[in-house]
Amino acid sequence: MSDPDGAADPSSPPLPPSPSPVPRPAPVEWPEDGVLTRDWVAAFTATLDWCSRNLPPDQIPSVLSADFVRRLLLAAAVILHREPNIVRVDPRPDQAVVVVGDVHGQLHDVIFLLRDAGFPSEERIFVFNGDYVDRGAWGLETLLLLLAWKISLPNRVFLLRGNHESKYCTSVYGFEREVMVKYKGQGSQVYRKFLRCFEDLPLASIIAGCVYTAHGGIFRGAVVLPSKRAKRAKKGHRHVLSSTDDPITLKLGSLDELLKARRTVLDPPWEGSNLIPGDVLWSDPSMDKGLSLNKERGIGLLWGPDITQQFLYTNNLKIT
């Protein structure tokens, strides 16, 4: 209430102040010493959040320059490249491990999740199971944020590869177009740097020595193809294929074979001898017993509950 002269009633509670607009953040700069501290990552998170809510996509480079993005991707790739195909996460009794599935460019969900579960720290380890990009509008920002955490705490944040971290999926499901819209003339260069980083992502993890995680799942044994020399029939003789010559013979793979597989491929092959990466990223569980080709996807396998039990028993695991 107010009096006829317009003076505020002193008994009324004061009105809340008008919210002041959040100022536009300055362009993000790479630290001079190259060290991404927790405070730096927190400020980076706030900047990404602001940009996603206030900037049109084609203005992102005014805050996240292409040069900055390349430096962050290179720093992350150096760390990821040194990690094996299977990263072993061995928490202490007082450490929690948080496993996160597909986030697909949902930056605000990732920020909420990190705050709600508790940020990566000496007490909390995160394992992300891939599919950081495509479908959502902020795949670039989402992956940059997670890579920043990886650089900051390389032994507390583990990033595995998903099937969408590939040239094929990102060209079909949106990430390539997202980068091109945001970085225009520099988009192709930025996109190639992301593809190069994808190749360095590990394929699987084993947590506490008993939990296996991967984006897809179980994989076949290494395929041994006959050499060209073996294929050539001797004069007067016909070469007869053996079971080891048959490239589609399916047997359960070993962790040692997974460790030795070549993961630095833009698109995991669906034929040839290097099939393990495609299996790990694209395979699906099935109610039917045994191993079979995943004909619906055209890559990877279907595996039944008996194969799950065999895999767990063979590798002394409890959960997959």
mmCIF file with all atom_site columns, C-alpha atoms in Angstrom, residues 30-195:
data_model
loop_
_atom_site.group_PDB
_atom_site.id
_atom_site.type_symbol
_atom_site.label_atom_id
_atom_site.label_alt_id
_atom_site.label_comp_id
_atom_site.label_asym_id
_atom_site.label_entity_id
_atom_site.label_seq_id
_atom_site.pdbx_PDB_ins_code
_atom_site.Cartn_x
_atom_site.Cartn_y
_atom_site.Cartn_z
_atom_site.occupancy
_atom_site.B_iso_or_equiv
_atom_site.pdbx_formal_charge
_atom_site.auth_seq_id
_atom_site.auth_comp_id
_atom_site.auth_asym_id
_atom_site.auth_atom_id
_atom_site.pdbx_PDB_model_num
ATOM 1   C CA . TRP A 1 30  ? 44.547 -20.645 -21.921 1.00 0.00 ? 30  TRP A CA 1
ATOM 2   C CA . PRO A 1 31  ? 46.498 -20.415 -18.622 1.00 0.00 ? 31  PRO A CA 1
ATOM 3   C CA . GLU A 1 32  ? 50.074 -19.251 -19.128 1.00 0.00 ? 32  GLU A CA 1
ATOM 4   C CA . ASP A 1 33  ? 51.426 -22.232 -17.210 1.00 0.00 ? 33  ASP A CA 1
ATOM 5   C CA . GLY A 1 34  ? 49.016 -24.630 -18.922 1.00 0.00 ? 34  GLY A CA 1
ATOM 6   C CA . VAL A 1 35  ? 47.610 -25.776 -15.554 1.00 0.00 ? 35  VAL A CA 1
ATOM 7   C CA . LEU A 1 36  ? 43.816 -26.017 -15.375 1.00 0.00 ? 36  LEU A CA 1
ATOM 8   C CA . THR A 1 37  ? 42.991 -25.485 -11.717 1.00 0.00 ? 37  THR A CA 1
ATOM 9   C CA . ARG A 1 38  ? 39.647 -26.252 -10.109 1.00 0.00 ? 38  ARG A CA 1
ATOM 10  C CA . ASP A 1 39  ? 38.892 -22.513 -10.040 1.00 0.00 ? 39  ASP A CA 1
ATOM 11  C CA . TRP A 1 40  ? 39.722 -22.221 -13.746 1.00 0.00 ? 40  TRP A CA 1
ATOM 12  C CA . VAL A 1 41  ? 37.378 -25.100 -14.606 1.00 0.00 ? 41  VAL A CA 1
ATOM 13  C CA . ALA A 1 42  ? 34.638 -23.558 -12.421 1.00 0.00 ? 42  ALA A CA 1
ATOM 14  C CA . ALA A 1 43  ? 34.967 -20.246 -14.276 1.00 0.00 ? 43  ALA A CA 1
ATOM 15  C CA . PHE A 1 44  ? 35.026 -22.116 -17.605 1.00 0.00 ? 44  PHE A CA 1
ATOM 16  C CA . THR A 1 45  ? 31.809 -23.900 -16.625 1.00 0.00 ? 45  THR A CA 1
ATOM 17  C CA . ALA A 1 46  ? 30.111 -20.584 -15.843 1.00 0.00 ? 46  ALA A CA 1
ATOM 18  C CA . THR A 1 47  ? 31.257 -19.169 -19.181 1.00 0.00 ? 47  THR A CA 1
ATOM 19  C CA . LEU A 1 48  ? 29.943 -22.152 -21.124 1.00 0.00 ? 48  LEU A CA 1
ATOM 20  C CA . ASP A 1 49  ? 26.626 -21.948 -19.294 1.00 0.00 ? 49  ASP A CA 1
ATOM 21  C CA . TRP A 1 50  ? 26.300 -18.214 -20.052 1.00 0.00 ? 50  TRP A CA 1
ATOM 22  C CA . CYS A 1 51  ? 27.200 -18.649 -23.711 1.00 0.00 ? 51  CYS A CA 1
ATOM 23  C CA . SER A 1 52  ? 24.701 -21.466 -24.188 1.00 0.00 ? 52  SER A CA 1
ATOM 24  C CA . ARG A 1 53  ? 21.906 -19.274 -22.820 1.00 0.00 ? 53  ARG A CA 1
ATOM 25  C CA . ASN A 1 54  ? 22.806 -15.898 -24.292 1.00 0.00 ? 54  ASN A CA 1
ATOM 26  C CA . LEU A 1 55  ? 24.892 -16.155 -27.453 1.00 0.00 ? 55  LEU A CA 1
ATOM 27  C CA . PRO A 1 56  ? 23.704 -17.164 -30.911 1.00 0.00 ? 56  PRO A CA 1
ATOM 28  C CA . PRO A 1 57  ? 25.725 -20.174 -32.071 1.00 0.00 ? 57  PRO A CA 1
ATOM 29  C CA . ASP A 1 58  ? 27.760 -18.208 -34.628 1.00 0.00 ? 58  ASP A CA 1
ATOM 30  C CA . GLN A 1 59  ? 28.999 -15.843 -31.897 1.00 0.00 ? 59  GLN A CA 1
ATOM 31  C CA . ILE A 1 60  ? 30.564 -18.585 -29.786 1.00 0.00 ? 60  ILE A CA 1
ATOM 32  C CA . PRO A 1 61  ? 34.051 -17.900 -31.239 1.00 0.00 ? 61  PRO A CA 1
ATOM 33  C CA . SER A 1 62  ? 33.965 -14.424 -29.670 1.00 0.00 ? 62  SER A CA 1
ATOM 34  C CA . VAL A 1 63  ? 34.321 -16.163 -26.299 1.00 0.00 ? 63  VAL A CA 1
ATOM 35  C CA . LEU A 1 64  ? 35.783 -19.556 -27.284 1.00 0.00 ? 64  LEU A CA 1
ATOM 36  C CA . SER A 1 65  ? 38.257 -18.821 -30.040 1.00 0.00 ? 65  SER A CA 1
ATOM 37  C CA . ALA A 1 66  ? 39.206 -21.544 -32.487 1.00 0.00 ? 66  ALA A CA 1
ATOM 38  C CA . ASP A 1 67  ? 42.804 -21.313 -31.259 1.00 0.00 ? 67  ASP A CA 1
ATOM 39  C CA . PHE A 1 68  ? 41.686 -21.888 -27.653 1.00 0.00 ? 68  PHE A CA 1
ATOM 40  C CA . VAL A 1 69  ? 39.587 -24.890 -28.681 1.00 0.00 ? 69  VAL A CA 1
ATOM 41  C CA . ARG A 1 70  ? 42.540 -26.403 -30.568 1.00 0.00 ? 70  ARG A CA 1
ATOM 42  C CA . ARG A 1 71  ? 44.846 -25.945 -27.562 1.00 0.00 ? 71  ARG A CA 1
ATOM 43  C CA . LEU A 1 72  ? 42.396 -27.607 -25.200 1.00 0.00 ? 72  LEU A CA 1
ATOM 44  C CA . LEU A 1 73  ? 41.840 -30.523 -27.575 1.00 0.00 ? 73  LEU A CA 1
ATOM 45  C CA . LEU A 1 74  ? 45.575 -31.020 -28.058 1.00 0.00 ? 74  LEU A CA 1
ATOM 46  C CA . ALA A 1 75  ? 46.282 -30.947 -24.314 1.00 0.00 ? 75  ALA A CA 1
ATOM 47  C CA . ALA A 1 76  ? 43.534 -33.516 -23.711 1.00 0.00 ? 76  ALA A CA 1
ATOM 48  C CA . ALA A 1 77  ? 44.637 -35.735 -26.601 1.00 0.00 ? 77  ALA A CA 1
ATOM 49  C CA . VAL A 1 78  ? 48.177 -35.930 -25.196 1.00 0.00 ? 78  VAL A CA 1
ATOM 50  C CA . ILE A 1 79  ? 46.776 -37.338 -21.925 1.00 0.00 ? 79  ILE A CA 1
ATOM 51  C CA . LEU A 1 80  ? 44.255 -39.660 -23.579 1.00 0.00 ? 80  LEU A CA 1
ATOM 52  C CA . HIS A 1 81  ? 46.795 -41.049 -26.034 1.00 0.00 ? 81  HIS A CA 1
ATOM 53  C CA . ARG A 1 82  ? 48.934 -42.338 -23.152 1.00 0.00 ? 82  ARG A CA 1
ATOM 54  C CA . GLU A 1 83  ? 46.056 -44.280 -21.638 1.00 0.00 ? 83  GLU A CA 1
ATOM 55  C CA . PRO A 1 84  ? 45.548 -47.949 -22.575 1.00 0.00 ? 84  PRO A CA 1
ATOM 56  C CA . ASN A 1 85  ? 42.476 -49.287 -24.346 1.00 0.00 ? 85  ASN A CA 1
ATOM 57  C CA . ILE A 1 86  ? 41.200 -50.451 -20.944 1.00 0.00 ? 86  ILE A CA 1
ATOM 58  C CA . VAL A 1 87  ? 41.655 -47.928 -18.152 1.00 0.00 ? 87  VAL A CA 1
ATOM 59  C CA . ARG A 1 88  ? 41.788 -49.405 -14.672 1.00 0.00 ? 88  ARG A CA 1
ATOM 60  C CA . VAL A 1 89  ? 40.024 -47.392 -12.001 1.00 0.00 ? 89  VAL A CA 1
ATOM 61  C CA . ASP A 1 90  ? 41.076 -48.558 -8.555  1.00 0.00 ? 90  ASP A CA 1
ATOM 62  C CA . PRO A 1 91  ? 39.348 -46.423 -5.922  1.00 0.00 ? 91  PRO A CA 1
ATOM 63  C CA . ARG A 1 92  ? 40.362 -46.364 -2.294  1.00 0.00 ? 92  ARG A CA 1
ATOM 64  C CA . PRO A 1 93  ? 37.704 -47.422 0.251   1.00 0.00 ? 93  PRO A CA 1
ATOM 65  C CA . ASP A 1 94  ? 36.901 -43.757 0.900   1.00 0.00 ? 94  ASP A CA 1
ATOM 66  C CA . GLN A 1 95  ? 36.466 -42.871 -2.791  1.00 0.00 ? 95  GLN A CA 1
ATOM 67  C CA . ALA A 1 96  ? 33.192 -42.999 -4.688  1.00 0.00 ? 96  ALA A CA 1
ATOM 68  C CA . VAL A 1 97  ? 33.001 -43.789 -8.412  1.00 0.00 ? 97  VAL A CA 1
ATOM 69  C CA . VAL A 1 98  ? 30.252 -42.202 -10.525 1.00 0.00 ? 98  VAL A CA 1
ATOM 70  C CA . VAL A 1 99  ? 29.566 -43.837 -13.909 1.00 0.00 ? 99  VAL A CA 1
ATOM 71  C CA . VAL A 1 100 ? 27.764 -41.663 -16.470 1.00 0.00 ? 100 VAL A CA 1
ATOM 72  C CA . GLY A 1 101 ? 26.117 -42.815 -19.695 1.00 0.00 ? 101 GLY A CA 1
ATOM 73  C CA . ASP A 1 102 ? 25.258 -40.910 -22.879 1.00 0.00 ? 102 ASP A CA 1
ATOM 74  C CA . VAL A 1 103 ? 25.036 -37.136 -22.446 1.00 0.00 ? 103 VAL A CA 1
ATOM 75  C CA . HIS A 1 104 ? 24.633 -36.202 -26.159 1.00 0.00 ? 104 HIS A CA 1
ATOM 76  C CA . GLY A 1 105 ? 25.301 -32.486 -26.047 1.00 0.00 ? 105 GLY A CA 1
ATOM 77  C CA . GLN A 1 106 ? 23.064 -31.747 -23.053 1.00 0.00 ? 106 GLN A CA 1
ATOM 78  C CA . LEU A 1 107 ? 25.385 -29.239 -21.412 1.00 0.00 ? 107 LEU A CA 1
ATOM 79  C CA . HIS A 1 108 ? 22.967 -28.101 -18.714 1.00 0.00 ? 108 HIS A CA 1
ATOM 80  C CA . ASP A 1 109 ? 22.267 -31.700 -17.657 1.00 0.00 ? 109 ASP A CA 1
ATOM 81  C CA . VAL A 1 110 ? 26.012 -32.334 -17.352 1.00 0.00 ? 110 VAL A CA 1
ATOM 82  C CA . ILE A 1 111 ? 26.532 -29.204 -15.264 1.00 0.00 ? 111 ILE A CA 1
ATOM 83  C CA . PHE A 1 112 ? 23.627 -30.213 -13.010 1.00 0.00 ? 112 PHE A CA 1
ATOM 84  C CA . LEU A 1 113 ? 24.936 -33.771 -12.711 1.00 0.00 ? 113 LEU A CA 1
ATOM 85  C CA . LEU A 1 114 ? 28.419 -32.620 -11.713 1.00 0.00 ? 114 LEU A CA 1
ATOM 86  C CA . ARG A 1 115 ? 27.008 -30.291 -9.079  1.00 0.00 ? 115 ARG A CA 1
ATOM 87  C CA . ASP A 1 116 ? 24.470 -32.779 -7.776  1.00 0.00 ? 116 ASP A CA 1
ATOM 88  C CA . ALA A 1 117 ? 26.785 -35.797 -7.584  1.00 0.00 ? 117 ALA A CA 1
ATOM 89  C CA . GLY A 1 118 ? 29.713 -33.723 -6.372  1.00 0.00 ? 118 GLY A CA 1
ATOM 90  C CA . PHE A 1 119 ? 32.523 -32.485 -8.567  1.00 0.00 ? 119 PHE A CA 1
ATOM 91  C CA . PRO A 1 120 ? 35.522 -34.681 -9.382  1.00 0.00 ? 120 PRO A CA 1
ATOM 92  C CA . SER A 1 121 ? 37.929 -34.596 -6.463  1.00 0.00 ? 121 SER A CA 1
ATOM 93  C CA . GLU A 1 122 ? 40.175 -36.727 -4.278  1.00 0.00 ? 122 GLU A CA 1
ATOM 94  C CA . GLU A 1 123 ? 36.995 -38.284 -2.903  1.00 0.00 ? 123 GLU A CA 1
ATOM 95  C CA . ARG A 1 124 ? 35.074 -38.748 -6.135  1.00 0.00 ? 124 ARG A CA 1
ATOM 96  C CA . ILE A 1 125 ? 36.012 -40.339 -9.468  1.00 0.00 ? 125 ILE A CA 1
ATOM 97  C CA . PHE A 1 126 ? 33.955 -40.049 -12.665 1.00 0.00 ? 126 PHE A CA 1
ATOM 98  C CA . VAL A 1 127 ? 33.839 -42.528 -15.548 1.00 0.00 ? 127 VAL A CA 1
ATOM 99  C CA . PHE A 1 128 ? 31.990 -41.272 -18.630 1.00 0.00 ? 128 PHE A CA 1
ATOM 100 C CA . ASN A 1 129 ? 30.911 -43.984 -21.074 1.00 0.00 ? 129 ASN A CA 1
ATOM 101 C CA . GLY A 1 130 ? 30.937 -41.998 -24.307 1.00 0.00 ? 130 GLY A CA 1
ATOM 102 C CA . ASP A 1 131 ? 28.444 -40.300 -26.652 1.00 0.00 ? 131 ASP A CA 1
ATOM 103 C CA . TYR A 1 132 ? 29.265 -36.735 -25.665 1.00 0.00 ? 132 TYR A CA 1
ATOM 104 C CA . VAL A 1 133 ? 28.142 -35.174 -28.948 1.00 0.00 ? 133 VAL A CA 1
ATOM 105 C CA . ASP A 1 134 ? 25.316 -35.303 -31.526 1.00 0.00 ? 134 ASP A CA 1
ATOM 106 C CA . ARG A 1 135 ? 21.569 -34.832 -31.028 1.00 0.00 ? 135 ARG A CA 1
ATOM 107 C CA . GLY A 1 136 ? 21.947 -32.073 -28.405 1.00 0.00 ? 136 GLY A CA 1
ATOM 108 C CA . ALA A 1 137 ? 22.741 -28.457 -29.310 1.00 0.00 ? 137 ALA A CA 1
ATOM 109 C CA . TRP A 1 138 ? 25.855 -28.111 -27.165 1.00 0.00 ? 138 TRP A CA 1
ATOM 110 C CA . GLY A 1 139 ? 28.005 -31.107 -28.038 1.00 0.00 ? 139 GLY A CA 1
ATOM 111 C CA . LEU A 1 140 ? 31.051 -28.886 -28.521 1.00 0.00 ? 140 LEU A CA 1
ATOM 112 C CA . GLU A 1 141 ? 30.664 -27.167 -25.153 1.00 0.00 ? 141 GLU A CA 1
ATOM 113 C CA . THR A 1 142 ? 29.815 -30.428 -23.367 1.00 0.00 ? 142 THR A CA 1
ATOM 114 C CA . LEU A 1 143 ? 32.905 -32.247 -24.597 1.00 0.00 ? 143 LEU A CA 1
ATOM 115 C CA . LEU A 1 144 ? 35.171 -29.246 -23.992 1.00 0.00 ? 144 LEU A CA 1
ATOM 116 C CA . LEU A 1 145 ? 33.961 -29.076 -20.392 1.00 0.00 ? 145 LEU A CA 1
ATOM 117 C CA . LEU A 1 146 ? 34.604 -32.778 -19.767 1.00 0.00 ? 146 LEU A CA 1
ATOM 118 C CA . LEU A 1 147 ? 38.009 -32.571 -21.443 1.00 0.00 ? 147 LEU A CA 1
ATOM 119 C CA . ALA A 1 148 ? 38.874 -29.607 -19.214 1.00 0.00 ? 148 ALA A CA 1
ATOM 120 C CA . TRP A 1 149 ? 38.066 -31.754 -16.169 1.00 0.00 ? 149 TRP A CA 1
ATOM 121 C CA . LYS A 1 150 ? 40.188 -34.548 -17.657 1.00 0.00 ? 150 LYS A CA 1
ATOM 122 C CA . ILE A 1 151 ? 43.161 -32.214 -18.059 1.00 0.00 ? 151 ILE A CA 1
ATOM 123 C CA . SER A 1 152 ? 42.651 -30.810 -14.560 1.00 0.00 ? 152 SER A CA 1
ATOM 124 C CA . LEU A 1 153 ? 42.252 -34.194 -12.807 1.00 0.00 ? 153 LEU A CA 1
ATOM 125 C CA . PRO A 1 154 ? 43.495 -36.908 -15.191 1.00 0.00 ? 154 PRO A CA 1
ATOM 126 C CA . ASN A 1 155 ? 43.346 -39.635 -12.536 1.00 0.00 ? 155 ASN A CA 1
ATOM 127 C CA . ARG A 1 156 ? 39.890 -38.660 -11.289 1.00 0.00 ? 156 ARG A CA 1
ATOM 128 C CA . VAL A 1 157 ? 38.071 -38.251 -14.614 1.00 0.00 ? 157 VAL A CA 1
ATOM 129 C CA . PHE A 1 158 ? 38.008 -40.984 -17.260 1.00 0.00 ? 158 PHE A CA 1
ATOM 130 C CA . LEU A 1 159 ? 36.446 -40.465 -20.676 1.00 0.00 ? 159 LEU A CA 1
ATOM 131 C CA . LEU A 1 160 ? 35.666 -43.528 -22.794 1.00 0.00 ? 160 LEU A CA 1
ATOM 132 C CA . ARG A 1 161 ? 34.747 -43.493 -26.453 1.00 0.00 ? 161 ARG A CA 1
ATOM 133 C CA . GLY A 1 162 ? 31.177 -43.924 -27.652 1.00 0.00 ? 162 GLY A CA 1
ATOM 134 C CA . ASN A 1 163 ? 29.962 -44.888 -31.109 1.00 0.00 ? 163 ASN A CA 1
ATOM 135 C CA . HIS A 1 164 ? 29.049 -41.246 -31.763 1.00 0.00 ? 164 HIS A CA 1
ATOM 136 C CA . GLU A 1 165 ? 32.682 -40.222 -31.365 1.00 0.00 ? 165 GLU A CA 1
ATOM 137 C CA . SER A 1 166 ? 33.260 -41.100 -35.012 1.00 0.00 ? 166 SER A CA 1
ATOM 138 C CA . LYS A 1 167 ? 33.295 -39.373 -38.378 1.00 0.00 ? 167 LYS A CA 1
ATOM 139 C CA . TYR A 1 168 ? 30.250 -41.278 -39.624 1.00 0.00 ? 168 TYR A CA 1
ATOM 140 C CA . CYS A 1 169 ? 27.936 -40.536 -36.695 1.00 0.00 ? 169 CYS A CA 1
ATOM 141 C CA . THR A 1 170 ? 28.956 -36.903 -36.287 1.00 0.00 ? 170 THR A CA 1
ATOM 142 C CA . SER A 1 171 ? 28.382 -36.275 -39.997 1.00 0.00 ? 171 SER A CA 1
ATOM 143 C CA . VAL A 1 172 ? 24.881 -37.791 -39.799 1.00 0.00 ? 172 VAL A CA 1
ATOM 144 C CA . TYR A 1 173 ? 23.576 -36.847 -36.357 1.00 0.00 ? 173 TYR A CA 1
ATOM 145 C CA . GLY A 1 174 ? 24.548 -33.204 -36.064 1.00 0.00 ? 174 GLY A CA 1
ATOM 146 C CA . PHE A 1 175 ? 27.920 -32.561 -34.466 1.00 0.00 ? 175 PHE A CA 1
ATOM 147 C CA . GLU A 1 176 ? 29.780 -31.722 -37.682 1.00 0.00 ? 176 GLU A CA 1
ATOM 148 C CA . ARG A 1 177 ? 27.057 -29.258 -38.639 1.00 0.00 ? 177 ARG A CA 1
ATOM 149 C CA . GLU A 1 178 ? 27.117 -27.777 -35.112 1.00 0.00 ? 178 GLU A CA 1
ATOM 150 C CA . VAL A 1 179 ? 30.849 -27.071 -35.396 1.00 0.00 ? 179 VAL A CA 1
ATOM 151 C CA . MET A 1 180 ? 30.491 -25.627 -38.888 1.00 0.00 ? 180 MET A CA 1
ATOM 152 C CA . VAL A 1 181 ? 27.674 -23.298 -37.808 1.00 0.00 ? 181 VAL A CA 1
ATOM 153 C CA . LYS A 1 182 ? 29.624 -22.085 -34.771 1.00 0.00 ? 182 LYS A CA 1
ATOM 154 C CA . TYR A 1 183 ? 33.043 -21.689 -36.410 1.00 0.00 ? 183 TYR A CA 1
ATOM 155 C CA . LYS A 1 184 ? 32.109 -21.095 -40.067 1.00 0.00 ? 184 LYS A CA 1
ATOM 156 C CA . GLY A 1 185 ? 35.348 -20.630 -42.062 1.00 0.00 ? 185 GLY A CA 1
ATOM 157 C CA . GLN A 1 186 ? 37.428 -22.307 -39.349 1.00 0.00 ? 186 GLN A CA 1
ATOM 158 C CA . GLY A 1 187 ? 34.872 -25.028 -38.783 1.00 0.00 ? 187 GLY A CA 1
ATOM 159 C CA . SER A 1 188 ? 36.584 -27.704 -40.864 1.00 0.00 ? 188 SER A CA 1
ATOM 160 C CA . GLN A 1 189 ? 39.865 -27.280 -38.977 1.00 0.00 ? 189 GLN A CA 1
ATOM 161 C CA . VAL A 1 190 ? 38.139 -27.341 -35.586 1.00 0.00 ? 190 VAL A CA 1
ATOM 162 C CA . TYR A 1 191 ? 36.092 -30.394 -36.563 1.00 0.00 ? 191 TYR A CA 1
ATOM 163 C CA . ARG A 1 192 ? 39.215 -32.298 -37.655 1.00 0.00 ? 192 ARG A CA 1
ATOM 164 C CA . LYS A 1 193 ? 40.819 -31.585 -34.277 1.00 0.00 ? 193 LYS A CA 1
ATOM 165 C CA . PHE A 1 194 ? 37.787 -33.108 -32.558 1.00 0.00 ? 194 PHE A CA 1
ATOM 166 C CA . LEU A 1 195 ? 38.013 -36.188 -34.789 1.00 0.00 ? 195 LEU A CA 1
#
